[in-house]
XYZ file of C-alpha atoms in Angstrom:
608
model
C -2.538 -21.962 7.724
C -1.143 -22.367 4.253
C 0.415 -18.797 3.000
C -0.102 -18.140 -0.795
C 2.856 -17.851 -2.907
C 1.024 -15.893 -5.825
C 1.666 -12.376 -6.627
C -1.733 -11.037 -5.954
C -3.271 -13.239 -3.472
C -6.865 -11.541 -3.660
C -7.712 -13.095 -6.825
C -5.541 -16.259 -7.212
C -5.584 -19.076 -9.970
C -4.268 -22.424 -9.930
C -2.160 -21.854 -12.870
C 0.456 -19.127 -12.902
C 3.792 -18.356 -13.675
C 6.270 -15.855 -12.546
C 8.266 -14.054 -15.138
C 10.803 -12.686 -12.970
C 14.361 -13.048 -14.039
C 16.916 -12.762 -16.626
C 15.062 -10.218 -19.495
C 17.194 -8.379 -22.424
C 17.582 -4.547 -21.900
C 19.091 -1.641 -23.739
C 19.159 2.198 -22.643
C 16.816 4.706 -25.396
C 18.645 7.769 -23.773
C 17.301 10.226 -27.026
C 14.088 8.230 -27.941
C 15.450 7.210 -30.856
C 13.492 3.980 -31.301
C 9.934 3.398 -32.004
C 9.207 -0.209 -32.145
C 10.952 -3.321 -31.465
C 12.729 -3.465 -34.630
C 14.859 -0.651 -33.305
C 15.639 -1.678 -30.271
C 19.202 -3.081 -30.209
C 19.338 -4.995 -26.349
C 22.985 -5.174 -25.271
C 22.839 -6.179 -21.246
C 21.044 -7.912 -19.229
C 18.657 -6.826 -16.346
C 17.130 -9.077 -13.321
C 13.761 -8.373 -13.183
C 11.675 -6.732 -10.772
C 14.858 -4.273 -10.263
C 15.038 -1.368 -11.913
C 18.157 -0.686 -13.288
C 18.779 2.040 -10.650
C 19.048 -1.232 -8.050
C 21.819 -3.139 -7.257
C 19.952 -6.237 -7.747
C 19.267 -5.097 -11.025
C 22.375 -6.079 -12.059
C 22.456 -2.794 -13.873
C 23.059 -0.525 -10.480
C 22.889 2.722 -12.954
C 21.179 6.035 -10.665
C 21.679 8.110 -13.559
C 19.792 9.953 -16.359
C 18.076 7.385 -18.919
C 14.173 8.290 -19.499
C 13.484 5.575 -21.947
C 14.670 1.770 -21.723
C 13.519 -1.008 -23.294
C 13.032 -4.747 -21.998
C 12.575 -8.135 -24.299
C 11.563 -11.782 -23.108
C 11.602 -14.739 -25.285
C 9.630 -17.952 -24.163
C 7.414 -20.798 -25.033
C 4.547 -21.192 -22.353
C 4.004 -24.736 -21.069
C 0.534 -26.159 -22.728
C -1.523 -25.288 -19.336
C -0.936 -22.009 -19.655
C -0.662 -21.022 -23.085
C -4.222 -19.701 -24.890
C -6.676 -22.535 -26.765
C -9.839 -22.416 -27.677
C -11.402 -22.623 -24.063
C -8.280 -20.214 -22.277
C -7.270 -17.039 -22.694
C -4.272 -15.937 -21.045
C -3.009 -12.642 -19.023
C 0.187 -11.020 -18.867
C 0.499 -9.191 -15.559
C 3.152 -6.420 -14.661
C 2.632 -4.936 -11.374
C 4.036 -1.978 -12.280
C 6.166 -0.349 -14.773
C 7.059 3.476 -14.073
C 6.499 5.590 -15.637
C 5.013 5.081 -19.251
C 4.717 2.029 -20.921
C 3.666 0.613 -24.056
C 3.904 -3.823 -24.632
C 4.308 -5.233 -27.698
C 3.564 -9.054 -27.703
C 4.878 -10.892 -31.012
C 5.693 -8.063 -32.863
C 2.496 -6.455 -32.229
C 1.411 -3.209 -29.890
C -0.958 -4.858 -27.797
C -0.797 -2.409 -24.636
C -0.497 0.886 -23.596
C -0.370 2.479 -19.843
C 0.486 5.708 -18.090
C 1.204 5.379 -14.180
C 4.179 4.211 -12.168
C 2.252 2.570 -9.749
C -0.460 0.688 -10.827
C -0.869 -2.877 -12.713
C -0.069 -2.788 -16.677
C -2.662 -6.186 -17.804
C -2.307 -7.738 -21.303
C -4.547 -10.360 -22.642
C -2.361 -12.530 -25.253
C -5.046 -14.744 -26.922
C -5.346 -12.410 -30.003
C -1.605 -12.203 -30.169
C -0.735 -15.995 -30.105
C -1.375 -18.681 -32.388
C 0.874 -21.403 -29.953
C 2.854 -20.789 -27.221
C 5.250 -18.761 -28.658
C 5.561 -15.556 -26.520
C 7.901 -12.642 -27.168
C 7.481 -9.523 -25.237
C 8.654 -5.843 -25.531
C 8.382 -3.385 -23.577
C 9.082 0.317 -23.832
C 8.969 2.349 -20.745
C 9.608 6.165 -20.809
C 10.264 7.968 -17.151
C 11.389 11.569 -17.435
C 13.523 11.805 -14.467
C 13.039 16.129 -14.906
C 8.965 15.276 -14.574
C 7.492 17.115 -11.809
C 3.499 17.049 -13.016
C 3.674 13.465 -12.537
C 3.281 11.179 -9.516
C 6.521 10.579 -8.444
C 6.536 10.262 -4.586
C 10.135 10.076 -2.944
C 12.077 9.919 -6.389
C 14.562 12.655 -6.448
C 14.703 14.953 -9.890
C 18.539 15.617 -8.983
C 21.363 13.276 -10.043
C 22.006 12.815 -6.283
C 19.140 12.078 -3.294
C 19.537 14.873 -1.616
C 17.220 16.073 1.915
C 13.888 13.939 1.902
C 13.937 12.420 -1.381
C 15.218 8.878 -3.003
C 17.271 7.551 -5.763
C 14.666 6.979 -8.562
C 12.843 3.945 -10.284
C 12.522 3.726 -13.798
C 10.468 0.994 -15.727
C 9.234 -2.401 -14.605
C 10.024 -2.335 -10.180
C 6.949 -5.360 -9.791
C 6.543 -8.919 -10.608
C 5.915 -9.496 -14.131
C 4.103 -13.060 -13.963
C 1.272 -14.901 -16.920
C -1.682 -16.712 -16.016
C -3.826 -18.712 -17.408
C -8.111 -17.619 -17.404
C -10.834 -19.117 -19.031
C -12.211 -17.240 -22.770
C -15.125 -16.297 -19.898
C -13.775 -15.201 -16.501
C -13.835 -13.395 -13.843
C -12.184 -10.044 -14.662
C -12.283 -7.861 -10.872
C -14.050 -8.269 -7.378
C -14.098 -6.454 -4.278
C -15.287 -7.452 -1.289
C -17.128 -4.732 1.470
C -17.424 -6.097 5.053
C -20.558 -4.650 6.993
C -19.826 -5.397 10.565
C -22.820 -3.859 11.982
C -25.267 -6.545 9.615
C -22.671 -9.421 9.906
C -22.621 -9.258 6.094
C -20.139 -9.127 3.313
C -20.451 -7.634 -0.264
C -19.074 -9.287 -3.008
C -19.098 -6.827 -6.223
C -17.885 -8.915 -9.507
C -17.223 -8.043 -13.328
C -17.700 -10.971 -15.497
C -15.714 -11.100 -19.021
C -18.948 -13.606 -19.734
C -21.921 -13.552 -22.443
C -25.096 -13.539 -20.320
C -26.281 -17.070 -18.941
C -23.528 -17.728 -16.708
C -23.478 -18.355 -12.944
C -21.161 -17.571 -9.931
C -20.576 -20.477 -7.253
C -19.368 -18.839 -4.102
C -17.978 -20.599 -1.120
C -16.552 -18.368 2.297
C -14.317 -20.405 4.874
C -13.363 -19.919 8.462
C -10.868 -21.713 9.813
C -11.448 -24.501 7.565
C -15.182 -24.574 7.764
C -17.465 -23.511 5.642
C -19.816 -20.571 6.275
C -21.689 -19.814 3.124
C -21.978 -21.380 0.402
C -23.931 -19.287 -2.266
C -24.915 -19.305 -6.225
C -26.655 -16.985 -8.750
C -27.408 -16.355 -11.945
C -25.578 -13.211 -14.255
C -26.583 -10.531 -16.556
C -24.180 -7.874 -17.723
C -20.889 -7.733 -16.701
C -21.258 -6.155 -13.223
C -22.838 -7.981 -10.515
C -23.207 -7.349 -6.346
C -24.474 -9.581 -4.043
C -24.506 -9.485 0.055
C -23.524 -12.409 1.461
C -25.261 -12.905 5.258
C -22.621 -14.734 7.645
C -24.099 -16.864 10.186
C -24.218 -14.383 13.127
C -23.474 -15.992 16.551
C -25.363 -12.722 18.300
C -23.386 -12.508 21.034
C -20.223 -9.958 20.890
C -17.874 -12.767 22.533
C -18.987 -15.695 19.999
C -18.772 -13.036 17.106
C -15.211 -11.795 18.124
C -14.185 -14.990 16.372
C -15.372 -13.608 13.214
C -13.684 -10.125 13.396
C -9.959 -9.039 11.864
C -7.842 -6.470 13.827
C -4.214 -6.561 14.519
C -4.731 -8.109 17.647
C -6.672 -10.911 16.079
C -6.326 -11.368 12.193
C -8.969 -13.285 11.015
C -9.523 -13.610 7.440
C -12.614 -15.492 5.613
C -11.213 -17.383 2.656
C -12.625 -17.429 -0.602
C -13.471 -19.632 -3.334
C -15.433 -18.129 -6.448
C -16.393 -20.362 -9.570
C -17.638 -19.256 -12.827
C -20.055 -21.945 -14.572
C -21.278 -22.120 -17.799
C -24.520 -22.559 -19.419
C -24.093 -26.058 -19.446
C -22.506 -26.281 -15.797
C -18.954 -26.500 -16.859
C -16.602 -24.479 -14.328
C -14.567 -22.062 -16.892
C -12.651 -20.389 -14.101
C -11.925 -21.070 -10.572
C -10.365 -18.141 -8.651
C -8.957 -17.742 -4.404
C -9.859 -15.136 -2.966
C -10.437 -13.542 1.309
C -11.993 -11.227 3.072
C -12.551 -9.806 6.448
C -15.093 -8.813 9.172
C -13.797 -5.105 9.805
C -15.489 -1.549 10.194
C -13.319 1.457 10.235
C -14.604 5.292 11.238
C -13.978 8.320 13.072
C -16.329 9.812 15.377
C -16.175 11.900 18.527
C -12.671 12.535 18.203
C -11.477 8.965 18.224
C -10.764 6.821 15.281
C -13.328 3.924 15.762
C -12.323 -0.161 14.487
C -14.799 -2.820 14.798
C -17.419 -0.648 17.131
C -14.766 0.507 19.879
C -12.360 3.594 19.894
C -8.802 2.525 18.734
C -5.687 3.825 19.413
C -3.479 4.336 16.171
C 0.315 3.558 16.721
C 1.955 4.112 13.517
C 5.120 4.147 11.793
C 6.223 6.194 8.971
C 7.421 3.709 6.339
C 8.877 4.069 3.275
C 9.674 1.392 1.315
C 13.194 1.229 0.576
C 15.949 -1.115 0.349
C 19.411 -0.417 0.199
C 19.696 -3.692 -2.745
C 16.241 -3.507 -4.098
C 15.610 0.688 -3.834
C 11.491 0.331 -3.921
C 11.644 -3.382 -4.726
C 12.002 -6.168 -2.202
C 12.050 -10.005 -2.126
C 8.763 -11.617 -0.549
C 10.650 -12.345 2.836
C 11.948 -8.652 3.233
C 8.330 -7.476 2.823
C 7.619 -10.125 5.118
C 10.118 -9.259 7.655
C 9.469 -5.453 7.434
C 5.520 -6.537 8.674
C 6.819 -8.686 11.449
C 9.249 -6.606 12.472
C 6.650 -3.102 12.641
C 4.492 -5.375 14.849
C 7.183 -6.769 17.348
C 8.589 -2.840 17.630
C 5.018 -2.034 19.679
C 3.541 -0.423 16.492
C 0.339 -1.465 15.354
C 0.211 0.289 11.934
C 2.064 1.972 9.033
C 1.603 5.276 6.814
C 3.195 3.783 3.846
C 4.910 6.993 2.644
C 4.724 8.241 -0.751
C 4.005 4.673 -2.288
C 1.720 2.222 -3.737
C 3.922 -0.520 -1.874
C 3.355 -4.252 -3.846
C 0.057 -6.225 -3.048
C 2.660 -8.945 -1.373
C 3.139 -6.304 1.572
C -0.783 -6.044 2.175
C -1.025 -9.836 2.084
C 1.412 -10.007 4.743
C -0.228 -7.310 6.615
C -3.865 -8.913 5.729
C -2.505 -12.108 7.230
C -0.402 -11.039 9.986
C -2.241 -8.220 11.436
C -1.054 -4.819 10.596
C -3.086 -1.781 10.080
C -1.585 0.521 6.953
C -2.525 4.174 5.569
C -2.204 4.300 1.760
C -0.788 7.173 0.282
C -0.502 8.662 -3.164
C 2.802 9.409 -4.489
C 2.429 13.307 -5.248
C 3.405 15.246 -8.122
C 5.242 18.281 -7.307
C 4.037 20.806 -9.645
C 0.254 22.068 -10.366
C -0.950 22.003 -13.912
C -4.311 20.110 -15.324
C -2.000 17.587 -16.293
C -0.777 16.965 -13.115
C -4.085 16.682 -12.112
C -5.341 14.545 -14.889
C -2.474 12.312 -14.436
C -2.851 11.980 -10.584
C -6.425 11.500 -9.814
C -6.356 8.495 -12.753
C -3.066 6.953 -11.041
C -5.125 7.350 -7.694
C -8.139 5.658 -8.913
C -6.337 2.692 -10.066
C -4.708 1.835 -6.967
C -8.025 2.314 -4.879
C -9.868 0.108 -7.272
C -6.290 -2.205 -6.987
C -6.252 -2.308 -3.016
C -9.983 -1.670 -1.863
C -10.338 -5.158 -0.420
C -7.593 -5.493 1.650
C -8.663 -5.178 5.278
C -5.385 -4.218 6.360
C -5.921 -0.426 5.269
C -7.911 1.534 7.228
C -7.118 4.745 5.719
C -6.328 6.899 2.541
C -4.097 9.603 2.295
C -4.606 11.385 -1.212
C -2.255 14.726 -0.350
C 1.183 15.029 2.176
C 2.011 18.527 2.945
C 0.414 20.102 0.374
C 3.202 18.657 -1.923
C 1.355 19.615 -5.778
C -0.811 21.693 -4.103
C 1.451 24.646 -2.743
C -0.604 27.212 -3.219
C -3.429 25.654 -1.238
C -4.104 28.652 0.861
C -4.490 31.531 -1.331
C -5.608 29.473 -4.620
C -9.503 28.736 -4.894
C -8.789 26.026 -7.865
C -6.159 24.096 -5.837
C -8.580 24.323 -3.003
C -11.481 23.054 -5.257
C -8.253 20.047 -6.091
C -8.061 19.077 -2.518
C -11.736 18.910 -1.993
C -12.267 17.397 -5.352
C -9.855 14.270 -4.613
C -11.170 13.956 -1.014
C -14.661 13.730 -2.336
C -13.797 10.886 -5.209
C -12.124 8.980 -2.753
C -15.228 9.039 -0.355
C -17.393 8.355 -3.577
C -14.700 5.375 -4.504
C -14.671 4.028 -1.164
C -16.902 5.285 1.519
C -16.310 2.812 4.005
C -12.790 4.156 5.330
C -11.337 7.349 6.938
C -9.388 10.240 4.402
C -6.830 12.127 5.518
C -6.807 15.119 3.224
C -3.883 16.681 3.968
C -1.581 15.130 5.683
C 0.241 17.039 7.914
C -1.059 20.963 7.591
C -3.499 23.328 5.787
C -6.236 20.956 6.090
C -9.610 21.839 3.988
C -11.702 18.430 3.732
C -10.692 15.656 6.063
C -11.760 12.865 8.188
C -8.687 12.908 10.423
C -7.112 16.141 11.341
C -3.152 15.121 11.108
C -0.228 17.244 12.061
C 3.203 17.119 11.517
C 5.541 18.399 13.921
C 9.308 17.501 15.161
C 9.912 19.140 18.834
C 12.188 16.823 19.967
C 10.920 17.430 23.254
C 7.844 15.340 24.782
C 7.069 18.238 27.494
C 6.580 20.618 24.654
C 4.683 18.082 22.652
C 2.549 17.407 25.365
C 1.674 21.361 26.075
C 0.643 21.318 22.479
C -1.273 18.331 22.134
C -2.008 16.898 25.987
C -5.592 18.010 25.856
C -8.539 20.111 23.460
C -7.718 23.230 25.538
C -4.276 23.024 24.768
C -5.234 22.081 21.014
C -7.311 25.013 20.078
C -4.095 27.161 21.228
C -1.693 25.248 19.095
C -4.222 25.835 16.206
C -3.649 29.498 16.252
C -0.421 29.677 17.143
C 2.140 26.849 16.024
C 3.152 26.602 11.739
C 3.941 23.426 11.151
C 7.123 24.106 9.035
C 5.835 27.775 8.133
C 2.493 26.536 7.044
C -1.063 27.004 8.695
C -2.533 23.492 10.775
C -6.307 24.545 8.976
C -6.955 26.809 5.878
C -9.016 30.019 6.831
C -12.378 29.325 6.456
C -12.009 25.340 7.259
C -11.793 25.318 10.553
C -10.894 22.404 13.074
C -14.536 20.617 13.191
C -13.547 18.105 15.803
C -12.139 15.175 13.789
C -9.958 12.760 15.204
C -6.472 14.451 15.864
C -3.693 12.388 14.768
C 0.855 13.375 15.508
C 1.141 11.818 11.861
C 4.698 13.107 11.402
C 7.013 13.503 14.484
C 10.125 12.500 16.494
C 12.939 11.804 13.600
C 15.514 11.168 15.901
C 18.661 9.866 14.466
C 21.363 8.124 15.709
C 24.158 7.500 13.265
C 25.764 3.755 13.595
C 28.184 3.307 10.619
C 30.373 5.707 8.540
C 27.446 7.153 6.532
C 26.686 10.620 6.532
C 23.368 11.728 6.870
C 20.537 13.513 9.158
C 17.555 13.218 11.802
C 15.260 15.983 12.690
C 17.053 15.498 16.411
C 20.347 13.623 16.942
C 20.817 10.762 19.816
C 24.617 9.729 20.602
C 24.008 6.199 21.658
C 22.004 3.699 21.850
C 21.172 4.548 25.538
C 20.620 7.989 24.486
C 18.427 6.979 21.505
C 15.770 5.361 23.875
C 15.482 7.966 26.209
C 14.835 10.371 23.105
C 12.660 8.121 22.066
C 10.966 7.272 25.610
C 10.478 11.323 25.949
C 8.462 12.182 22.943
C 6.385 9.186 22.727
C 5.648 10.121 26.483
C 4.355 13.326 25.230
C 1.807 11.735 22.656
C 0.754 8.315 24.723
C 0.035 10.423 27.711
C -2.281 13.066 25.357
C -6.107 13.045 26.889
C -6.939 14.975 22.936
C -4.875 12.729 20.147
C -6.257 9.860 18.592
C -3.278 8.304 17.468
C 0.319 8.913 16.191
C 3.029 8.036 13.293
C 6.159 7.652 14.498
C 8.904 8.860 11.538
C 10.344 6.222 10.853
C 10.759 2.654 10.590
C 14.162 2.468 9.080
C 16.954 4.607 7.635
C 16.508 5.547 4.036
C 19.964 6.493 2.523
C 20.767 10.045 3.486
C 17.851 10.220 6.172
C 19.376 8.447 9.252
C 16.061 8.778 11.789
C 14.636 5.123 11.684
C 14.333 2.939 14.846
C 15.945 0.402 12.714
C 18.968 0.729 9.986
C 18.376 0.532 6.380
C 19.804 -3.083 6.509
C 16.929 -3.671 8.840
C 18.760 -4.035 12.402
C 17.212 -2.021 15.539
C 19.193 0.486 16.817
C 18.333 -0.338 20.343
C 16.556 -2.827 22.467
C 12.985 -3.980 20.731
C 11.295 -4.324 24.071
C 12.608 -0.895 24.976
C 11.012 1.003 22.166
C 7.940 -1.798 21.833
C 7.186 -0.767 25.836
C 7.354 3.284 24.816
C 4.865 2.858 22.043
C 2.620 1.044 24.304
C 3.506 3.308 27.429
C 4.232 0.504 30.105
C 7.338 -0.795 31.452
C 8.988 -3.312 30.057
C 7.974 -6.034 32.754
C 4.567 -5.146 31.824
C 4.837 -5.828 28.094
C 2.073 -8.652 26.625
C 3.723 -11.546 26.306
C 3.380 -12.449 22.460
C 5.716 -9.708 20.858
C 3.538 -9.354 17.646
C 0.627 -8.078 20.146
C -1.788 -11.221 19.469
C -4.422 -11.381 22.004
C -5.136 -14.918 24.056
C -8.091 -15.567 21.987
C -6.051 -15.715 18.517
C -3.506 -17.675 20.067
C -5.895 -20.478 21.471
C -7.631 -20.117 18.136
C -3.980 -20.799 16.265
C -2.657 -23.568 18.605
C -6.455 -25.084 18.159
C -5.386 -25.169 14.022
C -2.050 -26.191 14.638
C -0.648 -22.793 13.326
């Protein structure tokens, strides 16, 4: 298949360009400045990086909670605004505040570190002139904000990161027509064989939308209608083979990736196309019931890692073949998910895992004090990056809460309660069509999956807590999952799926650095059969519904990944891939990203 280069695959356009690269930047350190008039730019910075990344150029960790940025350009003719174009400027995220100015004028303002910052330019261009500033103001002393692994000391220190301040995403322009399509999101319904396609239309009434689905490279539906208002949903019936073994060709999982390509196009009145937009989908159900976490109609066993999203050059910013590699590389390890930890990770990772085949939990980056700011400013943040990332059919789950973190008084305060519930029950309303894990890891109050946390290094004792329901409703009363209650009195364990989200954290230290793993292995011998032992303790489990492994690489100080932070496996691949899946090695499937036979046929049939 052909991969898409563009920086948010899900609703592509032909003409695009990135504006990653060399931009002006100056330091604001007292906030002295209030407009680009003031700003005086005296270095250089490489965008994406923040300046706290090597790659920045900049490679600055300390304390600077306003800095500026400035690019000069002309845009080429095609993508520069006329009188039938408008165009968008497109940052995929700028933490923590920001505010745009395009040509000398304010033309955008945004709070949230995680989410897209768009700017139409049209009424800020008369040619193709373009100058853009851009203020962004991150208090590194912030706790009431969403700030997820970013450490409010000057040094990381225990679980927590160096920080990120301003633009960490691909800043790239595109061109749209003056009418256009603005958002969609697509809704698979497995059980009808039907997809919904929800639209809104920057458009004056007396437009259509031309919509064309592909499989494989032939064409499935082709469909057209008429639109009033700016919101539109239609369900779009896919010719349904009836059989479950002709239908399996139709259906995404990790095992068999299937996406339905996309093409949507936005005609006129007088049946002119005015925008032209790529787009795919999936056929893929998610649920819970009866204790098991349930994918496409049949129970499915979660094997997750705990990932999250740092590199030693980039901090939370990678290249498109890292975030590549870090999919592939998850997949040939035995794993067939990731918890993406504390991090709205870049809509480039989901493509990969959209395409490749990996199932990912999406979490919110928490705040870590309480306050009604805290929680005005993270259920808006939150909302964005559902609305952002509800069509990719890679996630199968949100996680809205980790440990409580912004919520520590959970068990003896009724509004923080009311919180947890409250966010559970928007996400639901936002997006009922996948699992919520409330509260991941203890004190859980409203939740689809029940998830624990828990680091015995030993799989024996891991098993006695969690080999069966019997042993279950013991651990319930008597294990505190790092002090703190598995279930909040008077929300008691209702028989959700029981998930080992947090566990294992063995390290094994293989250069000079110092650091620390919940457990310590001295080898690389040593490391497997650590590793072997507890994962023996969940794969064998007759109760748990899946597991997340912690974690996929080192992260600076925290040495307990399976691979380093430089991405190398600290011990044979096929050795840990055959512990995830419990077999021996000899009995490992033969294709080490997990594909079954009939998406391999399907891909040599393509010539993939």
């Amino acid at each position: 298949m052909a991969y898409s280069d563009h920086p948010r695959p899900q609703i592509e356009r032909a003409r695009w360009l990135s504006l990653d690269g060399a931009w002006q930047f100056a330091y604001d350190d007292d906030a002295r400045w209030t407009g680009p008039a003031d700003a005086s730019f005296d270095r250089t910075i490489t965008v994406p990086y923040a300046p706290e990344a090597p790659r920045s150029g900049i490679h600055d960790e300390g304390f600077h909670p306003v800095v500026w940025y400035r690019r000069t350009l002309e845009l080429p003719a095609d993508l520069a605004p006329d009188a039938a174009h408008d165009a968008i400027l497109h940052f995929g995220a700028i933490d923590y505040k920001s505010d745009v100015w395009i040509n000398g004028q304010h033309a955008a303002s945004h709070i949230g570190g995680h989410t897209p910052v768009r700017v139409r330019l049209a009424p800020f261009m008369t040619g193709g002139s373009l100058d853009i500033v851009v203020r962004a103001e991150d208090d590194p002393l912030d706790m009431m904000k969403p700030r997820g692994k970013q450490d409010w000391l000057a040094a990381p220190h225990g679980i927590w990161y160096p920080r990120t301040t301003g633009i960490w995403q691909t800043v790239f322009v595109e061109q749209v027509g003056r009418s256009h399509i603005e958002r969609l999101q697509w809704t698979p319904d497995f059980a009808k064989f039907e997809i919904r396609l929800d639209t809104r239309i920057a458009a004056p009434d007396g437009h259509r939308l031309r919509v064309r689905l592909w499989l494989g490279g032939r064409v499935l539906v082709e469909d057209e209608y008429g639109l009033k208002g700016r919101d539109t949903s239609r369900v779009i019936a896919l010719p349904d083979p009836g059989i479950d073994d002709a239908r399996a060709d139709f259906v995404w999982s990790p095992e068999h990736p299937q996406l339905i390509d996309a093409e949507l196009f936005l005609v006129d009145a007088n049946g002119d196309v005015v925008d032209e937009v790529k787009s795919y989908t999936a056929l893929r159900a998610v649920s819970t019931a009866n204790g098991r976490f349930i994918m496409n109609g049949r129970s499915y066993f979660l094997r997750l890692v705990l990932d999250q999203g740092y590199w030693r050059e980039g901090v939370m910013t990678a290249s498109d073949e890292e975030l590549r590699r870090d999919v592939e590389l998850t997949k040939a390890l035995g794993f067939n998910g990731v918890r993406k930890h504390q991090k709205i990770e870049n809509p480039r990772f989901l493509y990969w895992a959209d395409v490749l085949g990996l199932l990912v939990w999406e979490e919110m980056p928490s705040a870590y004090g309480y306050s009604n700011e805290s929680v005005t400013r993270l259920t808006a943040e939150w909302q964005e990056a559902i609305e952002r990332d509800y069509s990719h059919p890679s996630i199968v789950a949100w996680v809205p809460f980790n440990e409580s973190w912004g919520i520590p008084e959970l068990p003896h305060s009724p509004v923080q309660r009311s919180y947890q519930q409250a966010l559970y029950h928007l996400t639901k309303t936002l997006d009922p069509t996948r699992p919520v894990s409330g509260n991941d890891g203890w004190e859980q109050i409203a939740t689809d999956i029940f998830a624990v946390h828990d680091y015995h290094h030993s799989g024996a004792i891991l098993h006695e807590r969690y080999g069966s329901a019997p042993a279950f409703k013991d651990t319930l009363t008597t294990f505190r999952s790092a002090g703190r209650a598995l279930a909040i009195d008077g929300h008691p364990f209702a028989g959700q799926p029981v998930m080992l989200t947090e566990f294992g954290g063995i390290a094994y230290f293989m250069g000079t650095e110092a650091g620390w793993g919940y457990s310590t292995a001295q080898d690389a011998e040593d490391f497997v059969e650590r590793y072997a032992d507890v994962l023996s303790g969940v794969t064998d489990s007759e109760l748990l519904a899946g597991y997340c492994y912690t974690q996929l690489t080192d992260t600076y100080q925290e040495q307990n990944g399976v691979l380093t932070m430089d991405r190398k496996p600290k011990a044979d691949i096929e050795a840990i891939r055959a512990a995830n899946l419990g077999v021996a090695i000899e009995r490992l499937p033969q294709h080490p990203l997990g594909y079954n036979a009939r998406w391999l046929k399907t891909q040599a049939e393509r010539g993939n």
